[in-house]
PDB file of N, CA, C and O in Angstrom:
ATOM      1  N   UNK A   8     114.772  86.495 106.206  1.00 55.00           N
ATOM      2  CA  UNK A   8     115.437  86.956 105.007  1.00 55.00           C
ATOM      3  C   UNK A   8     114.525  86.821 103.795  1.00 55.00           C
ATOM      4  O   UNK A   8     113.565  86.055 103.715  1.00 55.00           O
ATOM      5  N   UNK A   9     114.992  87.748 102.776  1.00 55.00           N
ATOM      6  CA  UNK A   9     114.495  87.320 101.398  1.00 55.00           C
ATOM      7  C   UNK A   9     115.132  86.441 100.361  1.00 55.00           C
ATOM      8  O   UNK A   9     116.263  86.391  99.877  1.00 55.00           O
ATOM      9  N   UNK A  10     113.505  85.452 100.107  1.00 77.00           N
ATOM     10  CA  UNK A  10     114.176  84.612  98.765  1.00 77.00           C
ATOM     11  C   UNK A  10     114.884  85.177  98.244  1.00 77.00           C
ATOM     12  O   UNK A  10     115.157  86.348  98.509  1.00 77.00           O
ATOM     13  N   UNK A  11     115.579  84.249  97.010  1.00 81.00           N
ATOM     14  CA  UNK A  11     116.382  84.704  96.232  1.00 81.00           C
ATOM     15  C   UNK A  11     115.783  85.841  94.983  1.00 81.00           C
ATOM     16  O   UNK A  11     116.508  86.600  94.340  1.00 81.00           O
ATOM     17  N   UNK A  12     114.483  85.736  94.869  1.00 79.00           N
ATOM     18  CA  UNK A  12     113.906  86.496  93.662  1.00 79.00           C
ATOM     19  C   UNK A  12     113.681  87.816  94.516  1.00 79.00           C
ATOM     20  O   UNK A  12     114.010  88.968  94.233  1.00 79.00           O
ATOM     21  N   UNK A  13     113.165  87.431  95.405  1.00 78.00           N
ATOM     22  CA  UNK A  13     112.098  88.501  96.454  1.00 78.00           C
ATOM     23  C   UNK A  13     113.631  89.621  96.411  1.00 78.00           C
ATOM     24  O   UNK A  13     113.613  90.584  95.644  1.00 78.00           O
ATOM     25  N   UNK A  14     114.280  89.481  96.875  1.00 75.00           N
ATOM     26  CA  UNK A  14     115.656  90.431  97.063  1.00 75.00           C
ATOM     27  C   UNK A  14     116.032  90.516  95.223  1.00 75.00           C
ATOM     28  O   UNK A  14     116.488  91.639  95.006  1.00 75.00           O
ATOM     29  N   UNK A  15     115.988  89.928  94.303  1.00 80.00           N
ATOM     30  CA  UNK A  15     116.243  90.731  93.257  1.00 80.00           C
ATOM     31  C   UNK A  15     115.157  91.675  92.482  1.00 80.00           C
ATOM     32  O   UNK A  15     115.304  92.601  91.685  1.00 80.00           O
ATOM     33  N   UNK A  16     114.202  91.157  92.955  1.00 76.00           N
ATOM     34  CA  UNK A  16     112.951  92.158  92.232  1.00 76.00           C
ATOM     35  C   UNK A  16     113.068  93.949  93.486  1.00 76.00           C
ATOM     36  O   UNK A  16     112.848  95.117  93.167  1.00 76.00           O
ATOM     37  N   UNK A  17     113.387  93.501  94.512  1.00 72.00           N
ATOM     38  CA  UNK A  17     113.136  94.557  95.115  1.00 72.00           C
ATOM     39  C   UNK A  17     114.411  95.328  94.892  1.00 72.00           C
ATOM     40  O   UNK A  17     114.127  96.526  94.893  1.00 72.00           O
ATOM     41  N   UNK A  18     116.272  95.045  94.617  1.00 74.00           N
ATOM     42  CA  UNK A  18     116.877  95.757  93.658  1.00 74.00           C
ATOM     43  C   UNK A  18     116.473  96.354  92.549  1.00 74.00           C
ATOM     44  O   UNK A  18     116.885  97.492  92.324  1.00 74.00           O
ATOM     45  N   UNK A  19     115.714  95.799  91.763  1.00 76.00           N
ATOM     46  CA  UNK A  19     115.332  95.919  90.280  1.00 76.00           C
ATOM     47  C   UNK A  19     114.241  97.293  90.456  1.00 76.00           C
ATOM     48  O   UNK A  19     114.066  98.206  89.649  1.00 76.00           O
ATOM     49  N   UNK A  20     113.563  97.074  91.864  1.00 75.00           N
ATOM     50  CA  UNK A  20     112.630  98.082  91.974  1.00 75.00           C
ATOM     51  C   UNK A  20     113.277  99.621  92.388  1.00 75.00           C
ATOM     52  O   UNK A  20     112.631 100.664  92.288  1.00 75.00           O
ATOM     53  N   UNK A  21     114.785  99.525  92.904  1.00 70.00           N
ATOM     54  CA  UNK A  21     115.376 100.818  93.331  1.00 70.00           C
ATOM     55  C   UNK A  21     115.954 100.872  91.556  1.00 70.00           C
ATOM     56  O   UNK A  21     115.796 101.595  90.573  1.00 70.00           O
ATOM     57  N   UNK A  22     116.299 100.282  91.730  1.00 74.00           N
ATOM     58  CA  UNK A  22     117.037 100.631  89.812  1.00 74.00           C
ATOM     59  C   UNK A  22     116.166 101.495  88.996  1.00 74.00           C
ATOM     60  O   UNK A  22     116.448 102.446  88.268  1.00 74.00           O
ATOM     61  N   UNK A  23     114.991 100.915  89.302  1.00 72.00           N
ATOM     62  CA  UNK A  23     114.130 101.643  88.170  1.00 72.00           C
ATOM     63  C   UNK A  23     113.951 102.823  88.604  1.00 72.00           C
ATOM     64  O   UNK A  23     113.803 103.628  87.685  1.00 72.00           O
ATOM     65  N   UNK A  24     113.898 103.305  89.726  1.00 68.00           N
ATOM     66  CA  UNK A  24     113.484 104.535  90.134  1.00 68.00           C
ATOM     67  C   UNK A  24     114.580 105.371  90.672  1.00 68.00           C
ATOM     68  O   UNK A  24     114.613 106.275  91.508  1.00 68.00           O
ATOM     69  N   UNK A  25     115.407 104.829  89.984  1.00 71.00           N
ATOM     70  CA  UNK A  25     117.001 105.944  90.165  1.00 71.00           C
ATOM     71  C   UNK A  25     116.763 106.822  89.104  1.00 71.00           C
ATOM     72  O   UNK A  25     117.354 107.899  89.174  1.00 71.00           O
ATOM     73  N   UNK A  26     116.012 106.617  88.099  1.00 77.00           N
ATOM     74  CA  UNK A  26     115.901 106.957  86.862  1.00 77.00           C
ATOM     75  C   UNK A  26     114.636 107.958  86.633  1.00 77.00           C
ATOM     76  O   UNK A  26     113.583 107.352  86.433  1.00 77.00           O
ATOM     77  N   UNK A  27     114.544 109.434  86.625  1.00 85.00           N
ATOM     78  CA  UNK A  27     113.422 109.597  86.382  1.00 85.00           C
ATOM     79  C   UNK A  27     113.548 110.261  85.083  1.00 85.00           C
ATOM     80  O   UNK A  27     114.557 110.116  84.393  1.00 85.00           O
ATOM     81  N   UNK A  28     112.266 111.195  84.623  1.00 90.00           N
ATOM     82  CA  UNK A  28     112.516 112.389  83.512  1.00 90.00           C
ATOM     83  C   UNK A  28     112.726 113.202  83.802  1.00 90.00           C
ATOM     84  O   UNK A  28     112.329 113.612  84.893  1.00 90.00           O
ATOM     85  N   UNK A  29     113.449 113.885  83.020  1.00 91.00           N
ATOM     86  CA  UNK A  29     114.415 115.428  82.900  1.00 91.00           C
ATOM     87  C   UNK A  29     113.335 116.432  83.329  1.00 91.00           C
ATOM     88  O   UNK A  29     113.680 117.341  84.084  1.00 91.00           O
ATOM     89  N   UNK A  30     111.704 116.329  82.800  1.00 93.00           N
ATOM     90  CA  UNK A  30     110.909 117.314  83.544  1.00 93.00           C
ATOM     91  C   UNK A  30     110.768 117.234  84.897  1.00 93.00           C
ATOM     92  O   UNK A  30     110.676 118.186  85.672  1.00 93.00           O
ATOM     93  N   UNK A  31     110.752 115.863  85.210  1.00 91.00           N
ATOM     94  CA  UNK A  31     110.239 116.133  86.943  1.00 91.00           C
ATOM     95  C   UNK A  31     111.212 116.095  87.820  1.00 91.00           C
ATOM     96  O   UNK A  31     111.229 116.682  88.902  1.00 91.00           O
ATOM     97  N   UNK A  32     112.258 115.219  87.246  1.00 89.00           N
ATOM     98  CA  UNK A  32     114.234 116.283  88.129  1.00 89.00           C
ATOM     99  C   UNK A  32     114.062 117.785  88.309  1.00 89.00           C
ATOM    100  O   UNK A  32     114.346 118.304  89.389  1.00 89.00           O
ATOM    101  N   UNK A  33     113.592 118.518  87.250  1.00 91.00           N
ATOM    102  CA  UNK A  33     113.514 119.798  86.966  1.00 91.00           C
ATOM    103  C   UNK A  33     112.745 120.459  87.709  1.00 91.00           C
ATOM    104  O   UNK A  33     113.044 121.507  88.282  1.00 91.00           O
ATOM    105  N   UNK A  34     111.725 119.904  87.750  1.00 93.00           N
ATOM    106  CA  UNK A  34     110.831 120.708  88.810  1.00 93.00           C
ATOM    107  C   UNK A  34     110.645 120.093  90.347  1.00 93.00           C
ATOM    108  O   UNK A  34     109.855 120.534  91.182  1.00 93.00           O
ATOM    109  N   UNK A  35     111.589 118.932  90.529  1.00 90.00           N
ATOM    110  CA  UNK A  35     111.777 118.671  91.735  1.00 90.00           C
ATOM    111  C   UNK A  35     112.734 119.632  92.550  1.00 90.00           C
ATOM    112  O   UNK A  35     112.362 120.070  93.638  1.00 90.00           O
ATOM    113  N   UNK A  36     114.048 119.978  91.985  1.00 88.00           N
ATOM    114  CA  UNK A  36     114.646 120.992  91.944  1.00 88.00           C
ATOM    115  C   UNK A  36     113.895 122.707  92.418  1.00 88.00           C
ATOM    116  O   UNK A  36     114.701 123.634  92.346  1.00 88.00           O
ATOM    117  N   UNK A  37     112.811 122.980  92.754  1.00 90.00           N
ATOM    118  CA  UNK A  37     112.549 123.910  92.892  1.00 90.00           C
ATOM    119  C   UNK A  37     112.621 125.319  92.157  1.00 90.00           C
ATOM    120  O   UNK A  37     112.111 126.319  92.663  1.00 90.00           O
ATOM    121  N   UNK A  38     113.494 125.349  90.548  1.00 86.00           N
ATOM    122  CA  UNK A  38     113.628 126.492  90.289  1.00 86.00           C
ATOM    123  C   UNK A  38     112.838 127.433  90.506  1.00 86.00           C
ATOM    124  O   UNK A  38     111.648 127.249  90.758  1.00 86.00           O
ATOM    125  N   UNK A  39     113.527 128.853  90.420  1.00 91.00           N
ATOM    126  CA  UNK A  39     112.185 129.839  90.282  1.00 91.00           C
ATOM    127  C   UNK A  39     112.080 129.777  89.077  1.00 91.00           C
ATOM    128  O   UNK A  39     112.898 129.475  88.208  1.00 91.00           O
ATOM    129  N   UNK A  40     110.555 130.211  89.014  1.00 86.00           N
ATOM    130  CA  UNK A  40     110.052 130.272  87.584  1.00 86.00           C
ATOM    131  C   UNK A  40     109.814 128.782  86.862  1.00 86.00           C
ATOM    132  O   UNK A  40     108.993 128.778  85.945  1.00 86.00           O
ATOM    133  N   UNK A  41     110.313 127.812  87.121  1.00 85.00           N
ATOM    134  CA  UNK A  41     109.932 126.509  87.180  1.00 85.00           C
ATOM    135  C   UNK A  41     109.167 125.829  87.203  1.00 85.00           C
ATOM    136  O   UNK A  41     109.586 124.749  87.617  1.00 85.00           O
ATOM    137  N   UNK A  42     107.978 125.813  86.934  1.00 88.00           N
ATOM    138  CA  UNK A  42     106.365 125.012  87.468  1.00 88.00           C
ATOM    139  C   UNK A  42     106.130 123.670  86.497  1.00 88.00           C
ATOM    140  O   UNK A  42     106.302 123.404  85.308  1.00 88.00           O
ATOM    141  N   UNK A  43     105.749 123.133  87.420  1.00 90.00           N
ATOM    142  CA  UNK A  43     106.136 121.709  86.259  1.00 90.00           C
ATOM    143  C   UNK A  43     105.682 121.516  84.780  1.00 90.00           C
ATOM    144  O   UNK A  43     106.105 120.617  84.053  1.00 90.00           O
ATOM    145  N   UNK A  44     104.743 122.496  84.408  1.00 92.00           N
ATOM    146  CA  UNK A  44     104.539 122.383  83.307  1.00 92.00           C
ATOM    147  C   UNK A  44     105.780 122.882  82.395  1.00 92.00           C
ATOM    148  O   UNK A  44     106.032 122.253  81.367  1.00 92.00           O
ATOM    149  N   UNK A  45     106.693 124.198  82.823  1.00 93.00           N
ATOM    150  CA  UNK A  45     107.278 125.260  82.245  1.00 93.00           C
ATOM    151  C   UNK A  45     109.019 124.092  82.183  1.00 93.00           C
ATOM    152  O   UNK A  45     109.769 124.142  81.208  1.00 93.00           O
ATOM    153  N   UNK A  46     109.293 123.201  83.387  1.00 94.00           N
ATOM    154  CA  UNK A  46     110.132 122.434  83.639  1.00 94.00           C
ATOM    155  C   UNK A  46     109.802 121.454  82.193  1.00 94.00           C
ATOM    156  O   UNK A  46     110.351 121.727  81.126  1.00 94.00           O
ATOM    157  N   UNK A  47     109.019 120.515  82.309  1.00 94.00           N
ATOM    158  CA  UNK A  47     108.364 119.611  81.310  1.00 94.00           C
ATOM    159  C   UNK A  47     108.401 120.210  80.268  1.00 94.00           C
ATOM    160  O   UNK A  47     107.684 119.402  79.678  1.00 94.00           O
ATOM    161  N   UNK A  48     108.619 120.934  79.524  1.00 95.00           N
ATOM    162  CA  UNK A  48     108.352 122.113  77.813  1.00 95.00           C
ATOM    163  C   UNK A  48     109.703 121.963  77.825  1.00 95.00           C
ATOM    164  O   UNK A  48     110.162 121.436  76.812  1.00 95.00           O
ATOM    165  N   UNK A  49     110.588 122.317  78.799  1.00 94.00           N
ATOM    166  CA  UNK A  49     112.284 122.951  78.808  1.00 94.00           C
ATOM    167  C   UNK A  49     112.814 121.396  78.542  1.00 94.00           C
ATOM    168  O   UNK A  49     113.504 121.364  77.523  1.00 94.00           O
ATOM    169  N   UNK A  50     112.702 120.323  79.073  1.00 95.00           N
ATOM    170  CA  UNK A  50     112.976 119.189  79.016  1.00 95.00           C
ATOM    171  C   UNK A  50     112.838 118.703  77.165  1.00 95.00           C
ATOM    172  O   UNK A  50     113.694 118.453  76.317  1.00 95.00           O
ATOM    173  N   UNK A  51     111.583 118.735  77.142  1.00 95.00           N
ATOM    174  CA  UNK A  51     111.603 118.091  75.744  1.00 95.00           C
ATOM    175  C   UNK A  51     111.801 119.119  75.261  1.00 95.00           C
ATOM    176  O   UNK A  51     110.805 119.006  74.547  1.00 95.00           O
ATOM    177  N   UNK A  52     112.278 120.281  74.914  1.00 96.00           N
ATOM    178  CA  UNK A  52     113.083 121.356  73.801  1.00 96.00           C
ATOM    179  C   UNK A  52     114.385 120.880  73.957  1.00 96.00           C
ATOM    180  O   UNK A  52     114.788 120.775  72.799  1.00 96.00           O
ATOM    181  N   UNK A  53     115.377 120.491  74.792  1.00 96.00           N
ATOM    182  CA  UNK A  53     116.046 120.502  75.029  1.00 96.00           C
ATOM    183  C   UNK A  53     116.543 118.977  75.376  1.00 96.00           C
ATOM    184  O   UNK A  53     117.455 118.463  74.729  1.00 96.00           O
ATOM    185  N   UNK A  54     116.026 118.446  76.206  1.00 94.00           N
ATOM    186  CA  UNK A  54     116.095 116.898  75.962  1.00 94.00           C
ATOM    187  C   UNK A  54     117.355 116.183  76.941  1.00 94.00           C
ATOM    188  O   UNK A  54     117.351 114.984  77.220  1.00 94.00           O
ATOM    189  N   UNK A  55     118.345 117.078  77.370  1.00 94.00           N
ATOM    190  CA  UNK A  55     119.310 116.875  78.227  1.00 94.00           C
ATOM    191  C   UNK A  55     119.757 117.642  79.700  1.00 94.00           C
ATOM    192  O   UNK A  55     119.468 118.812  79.954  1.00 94.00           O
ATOM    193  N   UNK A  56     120.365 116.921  80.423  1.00 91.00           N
ATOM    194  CA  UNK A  56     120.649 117.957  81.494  1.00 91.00           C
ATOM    195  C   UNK A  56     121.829 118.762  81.027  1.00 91.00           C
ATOM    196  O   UNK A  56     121.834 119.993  81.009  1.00 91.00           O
ATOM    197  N   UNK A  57     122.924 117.926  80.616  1.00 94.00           N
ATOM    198  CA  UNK A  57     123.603 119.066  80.027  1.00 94.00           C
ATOM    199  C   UNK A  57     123.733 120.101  78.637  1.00 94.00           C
ATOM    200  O   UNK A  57     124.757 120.543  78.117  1.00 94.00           O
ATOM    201  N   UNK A  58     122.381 120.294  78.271  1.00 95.00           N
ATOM    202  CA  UNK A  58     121.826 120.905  77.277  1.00 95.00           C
ATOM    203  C   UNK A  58     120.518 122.256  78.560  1.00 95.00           C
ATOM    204  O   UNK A  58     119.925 123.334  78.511  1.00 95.00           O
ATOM    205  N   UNK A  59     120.723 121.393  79.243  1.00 94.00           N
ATOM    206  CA  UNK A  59     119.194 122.652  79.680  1.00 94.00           C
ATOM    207  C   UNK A  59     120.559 123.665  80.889  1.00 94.00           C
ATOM    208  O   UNK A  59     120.588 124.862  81.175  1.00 94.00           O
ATOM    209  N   UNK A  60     121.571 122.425  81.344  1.00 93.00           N
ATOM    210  CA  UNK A  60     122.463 123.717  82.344  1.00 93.00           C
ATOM    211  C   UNK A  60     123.190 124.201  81.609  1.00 93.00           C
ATOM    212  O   UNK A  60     124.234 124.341  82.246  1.00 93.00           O
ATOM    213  N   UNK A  61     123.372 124.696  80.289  1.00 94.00           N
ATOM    214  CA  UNK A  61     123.983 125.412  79.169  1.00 94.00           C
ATOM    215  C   UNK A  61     122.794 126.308  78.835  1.00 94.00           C
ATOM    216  O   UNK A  61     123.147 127.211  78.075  1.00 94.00           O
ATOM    217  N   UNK A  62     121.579 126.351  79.135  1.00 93.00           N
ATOM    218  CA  UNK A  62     120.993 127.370  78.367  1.00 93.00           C
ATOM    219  C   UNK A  62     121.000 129.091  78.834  1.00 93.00           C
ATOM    220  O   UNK A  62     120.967 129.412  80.022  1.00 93.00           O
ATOM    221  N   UNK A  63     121.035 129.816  78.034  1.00 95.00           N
ATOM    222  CA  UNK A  63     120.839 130.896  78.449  1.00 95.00           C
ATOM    223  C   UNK A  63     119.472 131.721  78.251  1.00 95.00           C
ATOM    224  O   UNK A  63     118.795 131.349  77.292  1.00 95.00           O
ATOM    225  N   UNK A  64     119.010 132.695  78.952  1.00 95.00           N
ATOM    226  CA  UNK A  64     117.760 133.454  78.973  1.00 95.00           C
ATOM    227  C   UNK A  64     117.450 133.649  77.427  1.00 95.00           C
ATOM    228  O   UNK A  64     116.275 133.818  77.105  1.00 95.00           O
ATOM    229  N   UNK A  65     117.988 133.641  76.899  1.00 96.00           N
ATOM    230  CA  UNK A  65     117.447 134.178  75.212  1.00 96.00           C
ATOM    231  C   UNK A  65     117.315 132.382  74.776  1.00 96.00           C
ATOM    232  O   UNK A  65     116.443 132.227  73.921  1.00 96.00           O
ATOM    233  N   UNK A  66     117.695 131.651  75.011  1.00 96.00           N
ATOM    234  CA  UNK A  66     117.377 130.038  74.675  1.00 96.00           C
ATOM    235  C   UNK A  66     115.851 129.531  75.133  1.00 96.00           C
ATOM    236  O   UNK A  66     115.182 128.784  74.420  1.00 96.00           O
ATOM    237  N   UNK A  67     115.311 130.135  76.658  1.00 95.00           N
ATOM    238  CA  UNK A  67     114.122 129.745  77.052  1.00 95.00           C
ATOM    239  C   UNK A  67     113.378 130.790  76.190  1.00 95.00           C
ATOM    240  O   UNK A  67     112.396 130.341  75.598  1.00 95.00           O
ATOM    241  N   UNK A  68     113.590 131.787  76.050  1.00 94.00           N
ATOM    242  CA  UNK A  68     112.735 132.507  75.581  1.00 94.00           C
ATOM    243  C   UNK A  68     112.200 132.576  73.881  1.00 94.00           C
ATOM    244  O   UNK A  68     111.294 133.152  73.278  1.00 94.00           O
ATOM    245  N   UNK A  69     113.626 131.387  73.427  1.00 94.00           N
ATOM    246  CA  UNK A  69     112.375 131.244  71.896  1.00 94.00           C
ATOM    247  C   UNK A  69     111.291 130.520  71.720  1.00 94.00           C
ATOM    248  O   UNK A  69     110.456 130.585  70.817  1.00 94.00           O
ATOM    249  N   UNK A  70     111.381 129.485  73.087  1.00 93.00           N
ATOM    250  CA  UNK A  70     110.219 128.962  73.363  1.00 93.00           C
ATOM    251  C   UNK A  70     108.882 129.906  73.381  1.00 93.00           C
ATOM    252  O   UNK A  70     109.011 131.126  73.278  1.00 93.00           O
ATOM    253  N   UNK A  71     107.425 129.219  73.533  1.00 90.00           N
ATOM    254  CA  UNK A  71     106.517 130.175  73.741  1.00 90.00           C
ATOM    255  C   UNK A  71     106.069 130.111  75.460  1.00 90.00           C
ATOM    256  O   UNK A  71     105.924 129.191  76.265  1.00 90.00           O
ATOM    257  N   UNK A  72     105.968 131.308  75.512  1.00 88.00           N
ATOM    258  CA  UNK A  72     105.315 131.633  77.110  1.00 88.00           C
ATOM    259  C   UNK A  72     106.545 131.963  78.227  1.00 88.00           C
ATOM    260  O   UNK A  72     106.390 132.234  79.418  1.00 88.00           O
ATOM    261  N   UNK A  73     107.774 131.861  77.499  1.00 93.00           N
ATOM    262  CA  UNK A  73     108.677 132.260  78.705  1.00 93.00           C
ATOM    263  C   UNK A  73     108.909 134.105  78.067  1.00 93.00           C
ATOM    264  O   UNK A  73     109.005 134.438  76.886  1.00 93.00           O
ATOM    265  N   UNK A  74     108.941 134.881  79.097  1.00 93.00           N
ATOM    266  CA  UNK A  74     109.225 136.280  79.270  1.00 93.00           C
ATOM    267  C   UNK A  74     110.575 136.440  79.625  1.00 93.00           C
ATOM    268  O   UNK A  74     111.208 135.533  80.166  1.00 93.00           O
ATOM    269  N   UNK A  75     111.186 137.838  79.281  1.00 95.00           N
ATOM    270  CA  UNK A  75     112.472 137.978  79.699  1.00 95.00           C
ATOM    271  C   UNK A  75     113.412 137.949  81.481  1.00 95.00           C
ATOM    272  O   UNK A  75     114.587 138.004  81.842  1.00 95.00           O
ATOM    273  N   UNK A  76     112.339 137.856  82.024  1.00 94.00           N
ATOM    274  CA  UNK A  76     112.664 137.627  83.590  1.00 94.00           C
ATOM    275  C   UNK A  76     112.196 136.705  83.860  1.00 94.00           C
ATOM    276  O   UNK A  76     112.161 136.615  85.087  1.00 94.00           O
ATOM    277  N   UNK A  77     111.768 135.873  83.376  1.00 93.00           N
ATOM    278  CA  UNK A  77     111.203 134.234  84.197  1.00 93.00           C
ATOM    279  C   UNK A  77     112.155 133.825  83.577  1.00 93.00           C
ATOM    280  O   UNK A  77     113.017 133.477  84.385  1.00 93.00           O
ATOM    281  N   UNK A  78     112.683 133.575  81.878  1.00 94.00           N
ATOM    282  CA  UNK A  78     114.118 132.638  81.701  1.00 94.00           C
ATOM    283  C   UNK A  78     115.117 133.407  82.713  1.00 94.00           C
ATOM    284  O   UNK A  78     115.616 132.589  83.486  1.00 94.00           O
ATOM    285  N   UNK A  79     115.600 134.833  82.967  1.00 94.00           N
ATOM    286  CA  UNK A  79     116.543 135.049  83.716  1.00 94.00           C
ATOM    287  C   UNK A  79     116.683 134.274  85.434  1.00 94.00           C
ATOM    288  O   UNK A  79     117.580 133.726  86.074  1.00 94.00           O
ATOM    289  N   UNK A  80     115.339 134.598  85.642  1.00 94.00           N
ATOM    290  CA  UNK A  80     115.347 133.499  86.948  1.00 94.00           C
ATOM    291  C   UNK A  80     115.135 132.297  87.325  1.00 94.00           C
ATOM    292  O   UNK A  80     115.020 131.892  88.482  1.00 94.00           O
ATOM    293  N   UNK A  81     115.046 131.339  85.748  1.00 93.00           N
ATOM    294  CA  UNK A  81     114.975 129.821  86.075  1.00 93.00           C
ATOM    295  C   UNK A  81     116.425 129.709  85.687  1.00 93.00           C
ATOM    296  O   UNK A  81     116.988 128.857  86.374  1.00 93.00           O
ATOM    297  N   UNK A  82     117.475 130.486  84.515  1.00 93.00           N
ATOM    298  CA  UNK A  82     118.416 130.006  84.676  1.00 93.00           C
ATOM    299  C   UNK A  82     119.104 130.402  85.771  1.00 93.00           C
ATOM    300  O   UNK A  82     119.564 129.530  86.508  1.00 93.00           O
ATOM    301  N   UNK A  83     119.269 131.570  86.028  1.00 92.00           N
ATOM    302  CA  UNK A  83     120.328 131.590  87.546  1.00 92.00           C
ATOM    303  C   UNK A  83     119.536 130.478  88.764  1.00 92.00           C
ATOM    304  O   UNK A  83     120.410 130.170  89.575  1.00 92.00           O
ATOM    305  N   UNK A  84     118.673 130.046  88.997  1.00 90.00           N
ATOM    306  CA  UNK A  84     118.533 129.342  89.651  1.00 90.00           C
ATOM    307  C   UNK A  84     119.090 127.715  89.193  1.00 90.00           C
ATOM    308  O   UNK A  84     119.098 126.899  90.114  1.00 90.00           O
ATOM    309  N   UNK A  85     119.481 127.303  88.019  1.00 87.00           N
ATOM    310  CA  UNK A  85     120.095 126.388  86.954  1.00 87.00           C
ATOM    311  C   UNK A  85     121.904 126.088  88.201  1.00 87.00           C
ATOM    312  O   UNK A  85     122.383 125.033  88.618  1.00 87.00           O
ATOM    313  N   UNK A  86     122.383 127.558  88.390  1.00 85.00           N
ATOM    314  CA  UNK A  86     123.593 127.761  88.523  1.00 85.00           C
ATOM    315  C   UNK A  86     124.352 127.355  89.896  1.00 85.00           C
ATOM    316  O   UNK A  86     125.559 127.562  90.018  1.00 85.00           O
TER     317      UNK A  86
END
């Protein structure tokens, strides 16, 4: 068995990593049009999950570098 610390540090170690950032959830997720850089930009514009599964194609696109069919197909892939 594990000490008493040995078994709380190794809880402490799943805890922490229940937790990641909103970019790399995002591009773990597979969207299309998604590439982790394009995931990572959408994250910090936006800053929430339930702020980025509310966005619509004209929302990615005031950003720079998203086109009118890459926001259409990262959000339906959102859905």
């Amino acid at each position: 068995g594990f000490a008493q610390k040995s078994a709380e540090n190794l809880v402490k170690t799943f805890q922490d990593k229940r937790e990641i950032p909103l970019g790399t959830f995002l591009t773990a997720l597979g969207l299309k049009r998604g590439g982790a850089v394009k995931c990572k930009e959408v994250a910090r514009a936006f800053g929430t999950l339930v702020k980025v599964r509310a966005l619509g194609p004209a929302d990615l696109m005031s950003l720079k570098g998203w086109a009118e069919k890459s926001a259409e197909d990262f959000v339906q892939s959102l859905r």
